[in-house]
Short mmCIF file of C-alpha atoms in Angstrom, two decimals:
data_model
loop_
_atom_site.label_atom_id
_atom_site.label_comp_id
_atom_site.label_asym_id
_atom_site.label_seq_id
_atom_site.Cartn_x
_atom_site.Cartn_y
_atom_site.Cartn_z
CA UNK L 27 -48.02 24.16 22.24
CA UNK L 28 -44.30 23.54 22.57
CA UNK L 29 -41.93 21.57 20.36
CA UNK L 30 -38.36 20.45 20.90
CA UNK L 31 -35.44 21.29 18.63
CA UNK L 32 -35.79 20.03 15.03
CA UNK L 33 -33.13 17.35 15.43
CA UNK L 34 -35.02 15.76 18.34
CA UNK L 35 -38.76 15.96 17.76
CA UNK L 36 -41.29 16.13 20.55
CA UNK L 37 -44.50 18.10 20.90
CA UNK L 38 -46.38 19.10 24.04
CA UNK L 39 -49.96 20.25 23.55
CA UNK L 40 -51.40 22.26 26.42
CA UNK L 41 -54.28 24.60 27.21
CA UNK L 42 -57.01 24.94 29.81
CA UNK L 43 -58.98 21.91 31.03
CA UNK L 44 -61.84 20.60 28.90
CA UNK L 45 -60.72 22.36 25.72
CA UNK L 46 -60.30 19.31 23.49
CA UNK L 47 -56.64 18.39 24.05
CA UNK L 48 -57.39 14.66 24.29
CA UNK L 49 -59.65 14.83 21.24
CA UNK L 50 -56.87 16.55 19.31
CA UNK L 51 -54.35 13.93 20.45
CA UNK L 52 -56.46 10.85 19.78
CA UNK L 53 -58.45 11.92 16.72
CA UNK L 54 -57.15 15.05 15.01
CA UNK L 55 -53.42 14.32 14.99
CA UNK L 56 -53.82 10.70 13.76
CA UNK L 57 -56.22 11.92 11.06
CA UNK L 58 -53.73 14.56 9.90
CA UNK L 59 -50.90 12.02 9.83
CA UNK L 60 -53.07 9.59 7.86
CA UNK L 61 -53.55 12.21 5.14
CA UNK L 62 -49.92 13.35 4.98
CA UNK L 63 -48.43 13.18 1.48
CA UNK L 64 -45.22 11.57 2.77
CA UNK L 65 -46.27 9.54 5.82
CA UNK L 66 -49.99 8.97 5.26
CA UNK L 67 -51.88 5.70 4.89
CA UNK L 68 -50.68 3.75 1.88
CA UNK L 69 -47.49 5.79 1.45
CA UNK L 70 -44.11 4.08 1.21
CA UNK L 71 -43.06 5.66 4.52
CA UNK L 72 -46.43 5.21 6.23
CA UNK L 73 -46.15 6.34 9.86
CA UNK L 74 -46.82 4.06 12.81
CA UNK L 75 -48.88 5.56 15.64
CA UNK L 76 -48.79 4.49 19.28
CA UNK L 77 -51.65 5.84 21.38
CA UNK L 78 -51.27 5.73 25.16
CA UNK L 79 -53.04 7.05 28.23
CA UNK L 80 -51.10 6.84 31.49
CA UNK L 81 -54.19 6.79 33.73
CA UNK L 82 -53.80 3.07 34.51
CA UNK L 83 -50.01 2.99 34.65
CA UNK L 84 -48.37 1.77 37.88
CA UNK L 85 -47.70 4.85 40.04
CA UNK L 86 -47.23 2.90 43.29
CA UNK L 87 -43.89 1.27 42.51
CA UNK L 88 -41.75 4.24 41.62
CA UNK L 89 -40.07 5.07 38.34
CA UNK L 90 -39.50 1.38 37.60
CA UNK L 91 -43.18 0.50 37.90
CA UNK L 92 -44.40 3.45 35.84
CA UNK L 93 -41.86 3.10 33.04
CA UNK L 94 -42.48 -0.65 33.07
CA UNK L 95 -46.14 0.07 32.31
CA UNK L 96 -45.06 2.40 29.52
CA UNK L 97 -42.75 -0.19 28.01
CA UNK L 98 -45.31 -3.01 28.24
CA UNK L 99 -47.92 -0.84 26.49
CA UNK L 100 -45.47 0.13 23.74
CA UNK L 101 -44.43 -3.50 23.20
CA UNK L 102 -48.04 -4.69 23.03
CA UNK L 103 -48.99 -2.00 20.53
CA UNK L 104 -45.84 -2.68 18.50
CA UNK L 105 -46.87 -6.33 18.27
CA UNK L 106 -50.34 -5.30 17.12
CA UNK L 107 -48.73 -3.06 14.48
CA UNK L 108 -46.51 -5.92 13.31
CA UNK L 109 -43.22 -4.25 14.33
CA UNK L 110 -41.17 -7.37 14.93
CA UNK L 111 -37.87 -5.50 15.27
CA UNK L 112 -38.59 -4.43 18.85
CA UNK L 113 -39.65 -7.80 20.24
CA UNK L 114 -36.09 -8.74 21.37
CA UNK L 115 -36.57 -6.10 24.08
CA UNK L 116 -39.12 -8.41 25.71
CA UNK L 117 -37.37 -11.66 24.80
CA UNK L 118 -33.67 -10.97 25.28
CA UNK L 119 -33.34 -7.90 27.53
CA UNK L 120 -35.64 -8.85 30.40
CA UNK L 121 -32.81 -8.79 32.95
CA UNK L 122 -31.82 -5.20 32.19
CA UNK L 123 -33.20 -2.05 33.78
CA UNK L 124 -36.38 -0.52 32.46
CA UNK L 125 -34.72 2.68 31.22
CA UNK L 126 -32.19 0.62 29.26
CA UNK L 127 -35.00 -1.45 27.74
CA UNK L 128 -37.03 1.64 26.83
CA UNK L 129 -34.00 3.14 25.13
CA UNK L 130 -33.46 -0.13 23.26
CA UNK L 131 -37.12 -0.17 22.19
CA UNK L 132 -36.78 3.27 20.62
CA UNK L 133 -33.46 2.40 19.00
CA UNK L 134 -34.87 -0.83 17.53
CA UNK L 135 -37.81 0.91 15.85
CA UNK L 136 -37.24 0.84 12.07
CA UNK L 137 -35.67 4.09 10.93
CA UNK L 138 -37.20 4.17 7.45
CA UNK L 139 -40.61 5.34 8.75
CA UNK L 140 -41.64 7.77 11.51
CA UNK L 141 -43.14 6.51 14.75
CA UNK L 142 -45.47 8.85 16.64
CA UNK L 143 -45.89 8.09 20.35
CA UNK L 144 -49.02 9.97 21.48
CA UNK L 145 -49.24 10.13 25.28
CA UNK L 146 -52.24 11.48 27.18
CA UNK L 147 -52.21 12.42 30.89
CA UNK L 148 -48.46 13.03 30.80
CA UNK L 149 -48.57 14.65 34.27
CA UNK L 150 -48.75 11.16 35.78
CA UNK L 151 -45.04 10.70 35.08
CA UNK L 152 -44.53 13.06 38.03
CA UNK L 153 -47.34 11.88 40.32
CA UNK L 154 -45.62 8.77 41.67
CA UNK L 155 -46.92 7.74 45.09
CA UNK L 156 -46.00 5.73 48.15
CA UNK L 157 -47.80 4.62 51.30
CA UNK L 158 -46.66 5.99 54.66
CA UNK L 159 -47.76 4.91 58.12
CA UNK L 160 -48.84 7.69 60.46
CA UNK L 161 -48.19 7.79 64.19
CA UNK L 162 -51.70 6.48 64.84
CA UNK L 163 -51.05 3.44 62.65
CA UNK L 164 -53.16 4.59 59.72
CA UNK L 165 -51.78 4.48 56.19
CA UNK L 166 -51.99 7.32 53.74
CA UNK L 167 -50.69 7.79 50.22
CA UNK L 168 -48.32 10.67 49.48
CA UNK L 169 -46.16 11.76 46.58
CA UNK L 170 -42.85 9.88 46.44
CA UNK L 171 -40.39 12.76 46.02
CA UNK L 172 -37.37 10.47 45.70
CA UNK L 173 -38.88 8.48 42.85
CA UNK L 174 -40.16 11.65 41.18
CA UNK L 175 -36.59 12.98 41.18
CA UNK L 176 -35.46 9.72 39.58
CA UNK L 177 -38.22 10.06 36.98
CA UNK L 178 -36.99 13.53 36.05
CA UNK L 179 -33.57 12.09 35.27
CA UNK L 180 -35.14 9.41 33.05
CA UNK L 181 -37.72 11.62 31.35
CA UNK L 182 -35.29 14.16 29.91
CA UNK L 183 -33.29 11.81 27.63
CA UNK L 184 -36.34 9.66 26.88
CA UNK L 185 -38.37 12.50 25.36
CA UNK L 186 -35.69 15.10 24.69
CA UNK L 187 -33.09 12.90 23.01
CA UNK L 188 -35.08 10.32 21.07
CA UNK L 189 -33.85 9.84 17.47
CA UNK L 190 -35.55 11.47 14.51
CA UNK L 191 -37.74 8.50 13.66
CA UNK L 192 -39.44 8.64 17.09
CA UNK L 193 -41.72 11.63 17.72
CA UNK L 194 -43.32 12.09 21.13
CA UNK L 195 -46.62 14.01 21.31
CA UNK L 196 -47.72 14.76 24.88
CA UNK L 197 -50.75 16.28 26.56
CA UNK L 198 -52.59 16.08 29.83
CA UNK L 199 -54.15 17.94 32.71
CA UNK L 200 -52.33 19.63 35.61
CA UNK L 201 -49.86 20.98 33.08
CA UNK L 202 -48.48 23.53 35.57
CA UNK L 203 -47.22 20.55 37.57
CA UNK L 204 -45.77 19.03 34.40
CA UNK L 205 -43.85 22.18 33.45
CA UNK L 206 -42.60 22.63 37.01
CA UNK L 207 -41.07 19.15 36.85
CA UNK L 208 -39.61 19.79 33.40
CA UNK L 209 -37.92 22.86 34.88
CA UNK L 210 -36.46 20.66 37.64
CA UNK L 211 -35.05 18.06 35.24
CA UNK L 212 -31.25 17.93 35.68
CA UNK L 213 -29.35 20.08 33.21
CA UNK L 214 -26.38 17.82 32.38
CA UNK L 215 -25.35 19.83 29.33
CA UNK L 216 -28.67 21.47 28.42
CA UNK L 217 -31.91 22.47 30.05
CA UNK L 218 -34.91 20.66 28.56
CA UNK L 219 -37.17 23.59 29.43
CA UNK L 220 -35.10 26.20 27.60
CA UNK L 221 -34.83 23.92 24.54
CA UNK L 222 -38.61 23.82 24.03
CA UNK L 223 -39.75 26.90 22.10
CA UNK L 224 -43.40 27.89 22.20
CA UNK L 225 -45.61 27.76 19.11
CA UNK L 226 -48.83 29.70 19.64
CA UNK L 227 -51.87 28.36 17.82
CA UNK L 228 -55.11 30.29 17.24
CA UNK L 229 -57.99 29.27 19.48
CA UNK L 230 -60.56 29.80 16.75
CA UNK L 231 -60.82 29.42 13.00
CA UNK L 232 -62.48 32.16 10.93
CA UNK L 233 -65.56 31.15 8.99
CA UNK L 234 -65.01 31.44 5.25
CA UNK L 235 -67.88 33.07 3.41
#
């Protein structure tokens, strides 16, 4: 498990395949938040939880298509949670770029309560695809390296520089691919990879007798 610096919270949960990462993301973490003495259900600063899986996000239309899927999902869940403050992003900022609108969404989230954005299958951010035509006229789908490079530039400030009231929690499969892309994110002042310390969690819990 890795977490970003305390002033910019994000958490990446990783381990081998089929070890319960998705269960922890979708069930355990929300249950722990719900019981928290400061941010739990019924508390004055009750946390809002967004739960996303990227499996059905648009990976065929580059960074714009994928982040557009992310933004649409966030806006729809915000509406279901009754967070009216972010709806101008859909209503008034439609002509702006998707990264600008995502940044605005995060900035418009109310700052008096925490917002947890739980994202499963995070590796898909870096599995953007395009169709290419072979010499024999057949079409095959390959990774779109240009758009993946663009995604790296967008991902770093999105997850690494979100304000304190927005906490990203990420997990997925193919995490070696994910960390390789994090390492390739442009530095521009700081390396995202070197600003994510590791927190080692036990893989078992002793039985109390």
